[in-house]
Short mmCIF file of C-alpha atoms in Angstrom, two decimals:
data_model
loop_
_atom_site.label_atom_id
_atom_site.label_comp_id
_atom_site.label_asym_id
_atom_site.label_seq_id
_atom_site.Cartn_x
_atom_site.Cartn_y
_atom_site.Cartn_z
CA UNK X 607 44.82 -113.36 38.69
CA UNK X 608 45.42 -115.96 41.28
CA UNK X 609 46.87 -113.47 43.77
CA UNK X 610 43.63 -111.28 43.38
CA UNK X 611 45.51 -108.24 41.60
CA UNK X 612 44.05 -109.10 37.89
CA UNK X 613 40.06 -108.42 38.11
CA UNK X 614 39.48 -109.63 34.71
CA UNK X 615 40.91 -110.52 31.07
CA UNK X 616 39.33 -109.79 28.08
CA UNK X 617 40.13 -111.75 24.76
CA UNK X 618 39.26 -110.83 21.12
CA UNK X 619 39.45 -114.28 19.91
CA UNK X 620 37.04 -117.02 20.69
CA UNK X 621 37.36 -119.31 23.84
CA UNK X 622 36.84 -123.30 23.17
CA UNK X 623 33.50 -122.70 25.26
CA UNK X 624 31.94 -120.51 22.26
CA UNK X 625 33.67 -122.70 20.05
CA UNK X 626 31.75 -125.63 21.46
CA UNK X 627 28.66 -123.97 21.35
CA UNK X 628 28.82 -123.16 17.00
CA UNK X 629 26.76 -125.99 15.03
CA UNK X 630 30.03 -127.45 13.01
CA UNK X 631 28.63 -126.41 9.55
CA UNK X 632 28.88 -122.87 10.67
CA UNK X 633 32.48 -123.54 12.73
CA UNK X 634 33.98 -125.16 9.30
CA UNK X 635 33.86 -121.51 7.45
CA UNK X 636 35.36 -119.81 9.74
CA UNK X 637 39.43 -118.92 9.39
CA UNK X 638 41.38 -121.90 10.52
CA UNK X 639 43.39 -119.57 12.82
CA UNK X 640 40.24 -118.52 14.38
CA UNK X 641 40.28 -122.34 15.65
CA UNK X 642 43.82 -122.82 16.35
CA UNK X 643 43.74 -119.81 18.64
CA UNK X 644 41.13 -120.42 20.36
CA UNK X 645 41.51 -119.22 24.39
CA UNK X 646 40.92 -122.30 26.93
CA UNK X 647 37.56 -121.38 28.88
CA UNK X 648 39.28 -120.37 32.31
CA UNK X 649 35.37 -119.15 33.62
CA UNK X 650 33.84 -115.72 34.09
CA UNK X 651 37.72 -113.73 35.23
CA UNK X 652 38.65 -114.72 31.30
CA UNK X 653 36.11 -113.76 29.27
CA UNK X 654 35.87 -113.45 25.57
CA UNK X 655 33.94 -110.62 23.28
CA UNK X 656 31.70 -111.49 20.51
CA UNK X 657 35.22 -111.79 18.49
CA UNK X 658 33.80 -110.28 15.30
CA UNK X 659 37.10 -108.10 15.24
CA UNK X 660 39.24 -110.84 15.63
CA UNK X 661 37.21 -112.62 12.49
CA UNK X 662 38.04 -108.95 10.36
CA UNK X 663 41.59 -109.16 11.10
CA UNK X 664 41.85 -112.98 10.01
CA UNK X 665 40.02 -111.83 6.62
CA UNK X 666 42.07 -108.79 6.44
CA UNK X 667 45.00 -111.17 5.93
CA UNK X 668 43.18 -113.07 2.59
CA UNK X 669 42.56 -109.14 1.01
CA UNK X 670 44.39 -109.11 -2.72
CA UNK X 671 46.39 -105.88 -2.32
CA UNK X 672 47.77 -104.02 1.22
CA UNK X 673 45.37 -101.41 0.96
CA UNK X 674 42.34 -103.79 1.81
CA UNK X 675 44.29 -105.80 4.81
CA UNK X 676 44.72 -102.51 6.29
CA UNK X 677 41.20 -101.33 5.94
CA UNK X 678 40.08 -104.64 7.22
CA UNK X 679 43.02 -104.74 10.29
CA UNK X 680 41.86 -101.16 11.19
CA UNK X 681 38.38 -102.29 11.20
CA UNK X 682 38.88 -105.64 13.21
CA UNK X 683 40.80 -103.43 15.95
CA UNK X 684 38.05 -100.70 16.49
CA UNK X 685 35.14 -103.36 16.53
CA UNK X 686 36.85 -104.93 19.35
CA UNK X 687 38.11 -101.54 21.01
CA UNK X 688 34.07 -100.74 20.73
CA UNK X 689 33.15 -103.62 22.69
CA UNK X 690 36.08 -103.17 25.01
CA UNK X 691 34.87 -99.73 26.02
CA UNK X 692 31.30 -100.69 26.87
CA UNK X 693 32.72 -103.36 28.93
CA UNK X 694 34.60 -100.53 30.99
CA UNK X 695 31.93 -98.50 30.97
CA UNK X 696 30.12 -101.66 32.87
CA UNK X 697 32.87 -102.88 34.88
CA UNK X 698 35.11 -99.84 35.87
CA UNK X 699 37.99 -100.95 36.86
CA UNK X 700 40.75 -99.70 38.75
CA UNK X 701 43.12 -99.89 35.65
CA UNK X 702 42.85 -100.32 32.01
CA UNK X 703 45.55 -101.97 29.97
CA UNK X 704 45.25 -101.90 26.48
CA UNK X 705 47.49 -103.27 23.47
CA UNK X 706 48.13 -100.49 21.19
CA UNK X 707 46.06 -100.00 17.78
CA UNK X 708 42.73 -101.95 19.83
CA UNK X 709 42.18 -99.30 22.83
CA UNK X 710 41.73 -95.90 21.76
CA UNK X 711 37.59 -95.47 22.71
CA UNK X 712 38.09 -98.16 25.59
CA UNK X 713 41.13 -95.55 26.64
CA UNK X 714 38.36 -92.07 26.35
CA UNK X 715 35.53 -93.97 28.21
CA UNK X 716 38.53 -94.88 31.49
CA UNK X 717 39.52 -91.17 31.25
CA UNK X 718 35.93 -89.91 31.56
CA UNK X 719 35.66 -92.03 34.82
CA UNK X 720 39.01 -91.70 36.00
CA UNK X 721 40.88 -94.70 35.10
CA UNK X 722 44.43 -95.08 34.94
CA UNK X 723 45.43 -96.21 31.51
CA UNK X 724 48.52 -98.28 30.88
CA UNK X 725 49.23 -99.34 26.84
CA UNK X 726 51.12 -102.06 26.24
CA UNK X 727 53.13 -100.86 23.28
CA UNK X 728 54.27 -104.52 21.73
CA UNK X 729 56.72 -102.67 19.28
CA UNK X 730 58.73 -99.72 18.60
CA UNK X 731 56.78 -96.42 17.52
CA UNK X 732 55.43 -96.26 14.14
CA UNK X 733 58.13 -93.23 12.88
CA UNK X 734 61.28 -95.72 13.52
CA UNK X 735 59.07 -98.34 11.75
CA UNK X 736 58.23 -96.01 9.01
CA UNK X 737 62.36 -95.32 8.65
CA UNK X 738 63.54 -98.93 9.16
CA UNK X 739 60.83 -100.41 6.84
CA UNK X 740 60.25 -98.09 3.96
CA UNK X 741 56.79 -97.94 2.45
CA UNK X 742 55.05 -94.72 1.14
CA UNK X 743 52.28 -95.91 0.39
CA UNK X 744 51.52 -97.44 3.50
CA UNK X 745 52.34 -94.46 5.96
CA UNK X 746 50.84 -92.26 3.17
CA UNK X 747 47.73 -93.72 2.21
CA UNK X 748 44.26 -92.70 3.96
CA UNK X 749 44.37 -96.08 5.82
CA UNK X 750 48.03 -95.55 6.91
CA UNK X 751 47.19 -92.22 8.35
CA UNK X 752 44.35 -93.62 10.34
CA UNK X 753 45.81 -95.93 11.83
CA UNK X 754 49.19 -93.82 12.79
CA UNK X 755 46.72 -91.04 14.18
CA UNK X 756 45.19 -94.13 16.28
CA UNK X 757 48.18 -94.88 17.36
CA UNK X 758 49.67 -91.05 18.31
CA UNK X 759 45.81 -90.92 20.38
CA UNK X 760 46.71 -93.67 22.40
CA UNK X 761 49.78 -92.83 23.00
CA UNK X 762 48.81 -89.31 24.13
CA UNK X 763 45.94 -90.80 26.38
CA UNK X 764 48.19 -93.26 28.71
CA UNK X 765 49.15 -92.85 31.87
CA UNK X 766 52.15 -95.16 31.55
CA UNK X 767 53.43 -97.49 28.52
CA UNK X 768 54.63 -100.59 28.80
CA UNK X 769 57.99 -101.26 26.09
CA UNK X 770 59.47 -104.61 25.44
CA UNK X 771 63.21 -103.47 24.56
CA UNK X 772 65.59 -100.75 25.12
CA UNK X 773 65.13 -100.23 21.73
CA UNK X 774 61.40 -99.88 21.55
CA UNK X 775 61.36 -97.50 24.85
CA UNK X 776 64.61 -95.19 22.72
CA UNK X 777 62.17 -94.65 19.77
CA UNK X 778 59.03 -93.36 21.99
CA UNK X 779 61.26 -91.09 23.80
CA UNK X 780 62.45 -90.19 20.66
CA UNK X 781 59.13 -89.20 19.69
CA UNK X 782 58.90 -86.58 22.57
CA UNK X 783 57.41 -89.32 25.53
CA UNK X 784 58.25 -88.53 29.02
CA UNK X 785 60.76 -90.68 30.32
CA UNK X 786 58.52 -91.34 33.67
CA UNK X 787 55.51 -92.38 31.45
CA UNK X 788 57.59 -95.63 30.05
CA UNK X 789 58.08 -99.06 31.54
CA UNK X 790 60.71 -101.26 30.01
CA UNK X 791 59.01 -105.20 30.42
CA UNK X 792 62.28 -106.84 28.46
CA UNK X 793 61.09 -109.94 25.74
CA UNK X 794 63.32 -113.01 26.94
CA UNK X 795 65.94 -113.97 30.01
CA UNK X 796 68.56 -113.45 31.18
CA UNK X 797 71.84 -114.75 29.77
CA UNK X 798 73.71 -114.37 33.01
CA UNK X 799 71.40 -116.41 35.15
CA UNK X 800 69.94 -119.13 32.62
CA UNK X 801 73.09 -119.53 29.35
CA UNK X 802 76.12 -119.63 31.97
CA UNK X 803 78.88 -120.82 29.95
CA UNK X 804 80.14 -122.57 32.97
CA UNK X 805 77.02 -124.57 33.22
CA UNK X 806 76.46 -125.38 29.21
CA UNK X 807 76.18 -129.52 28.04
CA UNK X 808 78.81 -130.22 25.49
CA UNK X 809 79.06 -132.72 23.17
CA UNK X 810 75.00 -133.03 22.45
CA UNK X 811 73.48 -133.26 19.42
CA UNK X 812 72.67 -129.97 17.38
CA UNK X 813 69.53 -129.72 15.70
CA UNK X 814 69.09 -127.89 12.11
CA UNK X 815 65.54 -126.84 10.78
CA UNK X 816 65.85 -125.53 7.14
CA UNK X 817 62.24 -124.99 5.99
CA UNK X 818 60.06 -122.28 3.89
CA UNK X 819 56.63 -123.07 6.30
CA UNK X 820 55.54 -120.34 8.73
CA UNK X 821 57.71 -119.57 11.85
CA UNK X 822 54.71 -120.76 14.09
CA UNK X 823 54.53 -124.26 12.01
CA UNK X 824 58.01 -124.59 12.06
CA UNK X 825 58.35 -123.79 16.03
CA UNK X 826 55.79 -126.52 16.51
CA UNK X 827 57.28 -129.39 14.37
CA UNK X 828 60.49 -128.65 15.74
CA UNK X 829 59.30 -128.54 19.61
CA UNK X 830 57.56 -132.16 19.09
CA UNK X 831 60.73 -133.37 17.62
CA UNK X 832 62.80 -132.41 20.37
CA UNK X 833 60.22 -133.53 23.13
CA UNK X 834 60.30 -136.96 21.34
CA UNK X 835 64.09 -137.61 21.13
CA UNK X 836 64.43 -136.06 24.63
CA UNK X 837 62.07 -138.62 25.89
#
């Protein structure tokens, strides 16, 4: 954004400026991850939608049985593809990137104007998930089916797709993707440059977390510990 090559970003969830602006009465039912992620307000390049979809998918999560959170994480992710498209409808851009399962419409409207379309593809495709993670009645059900025919429609509409793994990029190709349509963006660093053995402290202190909270609570009580005993 700073070098002038990112026009805009568009957020599902709430920025601390809309935040602000909810009388607290309302702001106190809301999901308390709806809070917690709340965007910083970065001005008009970082915008936010009316994050209705982003409220579904938090509610999906409190559903009694799967068949609800997926009805309610299908319908969070086309509310907010919706509003997505209308906003490249309005803006059209040189390129759309969109994060699979939330860009299908916004993906038709940049192919009626002639917009590139890249999809960030965050995991590996949904037939290695369906054979590494066994569950019929998820990739069976009506819900399942809509959302894996979501998925193939996105797929089939981008121009390129971005993969975070070897592994990930293997399993679209696998599924009959052009090798020229995927990117491989690899999760993490590399070992060579920033683990050299050579160049490793011995003899500190090793730290052990054993703990049945969330990952996300249990990354953040463990980063404040270490930034107060490194201080």
């Amino acid at each position: 954004m700073e070098a002038g090559l990112l026009a805009e970003y568009c957020s599902g969830q709430f920025n601390e400026k809309q935040l602000d602006d909810i009388p607290k009465f309302i702001r106190r039912l809301l999901p308390s991850a709806i809070v917690r992620n709340a965007v910083p307000f970065l001005g008009k390049q970082v915008s936010s939608t009316r994050p209705i979809g982003a409220i579904l998918n938090h509610l999906a999560l409190r559903m009694p049985t799967q068949g609800a959170q997926f009805w309610g994480e299908l319908a969070g992710f086309t509310w907010y593809d919706w509003q997505l498209s209308r906003l490249v409808d309005r803006k059209k851009p040189r390129v759309v990137i969109g994060y699979e399962m939330a860009c299908l419409q916004s993906f038709r409207t940049a192919k009626r104007l002639g917009i590139e379309c890249v999809l960030d593809a965050a995991a590996c495709h949904h037939a290695l998930q369906d054979r590494r993670v066994p569950n019929r009645r998820a990739s069976t059900s009506r819900v399942g089916r809509l959302i894996r025919e979501r998925k193939d429609a996105e797929l089939a509409l981008a121009d390129l797709l971005i993969c975070p793994s070897l592994l990930s990029a293997q399993s679209y190709l696998d599924a009959g993707v052009a090798p020229e349509r995927i990117v491989i963006n690899s999760l993490g660093v590399s070992q060579t440059k920033f683990a050299d053995a050579a160049c490793r402290q011995r003899g500190g202190k090793s730290v052990l977390c054993l703990s049945r909270m969330p990952v996300w609570l249990r990354a953040r009580i463990l980063s404040k510990t270490l930034y107060v005993r490194c201080r």
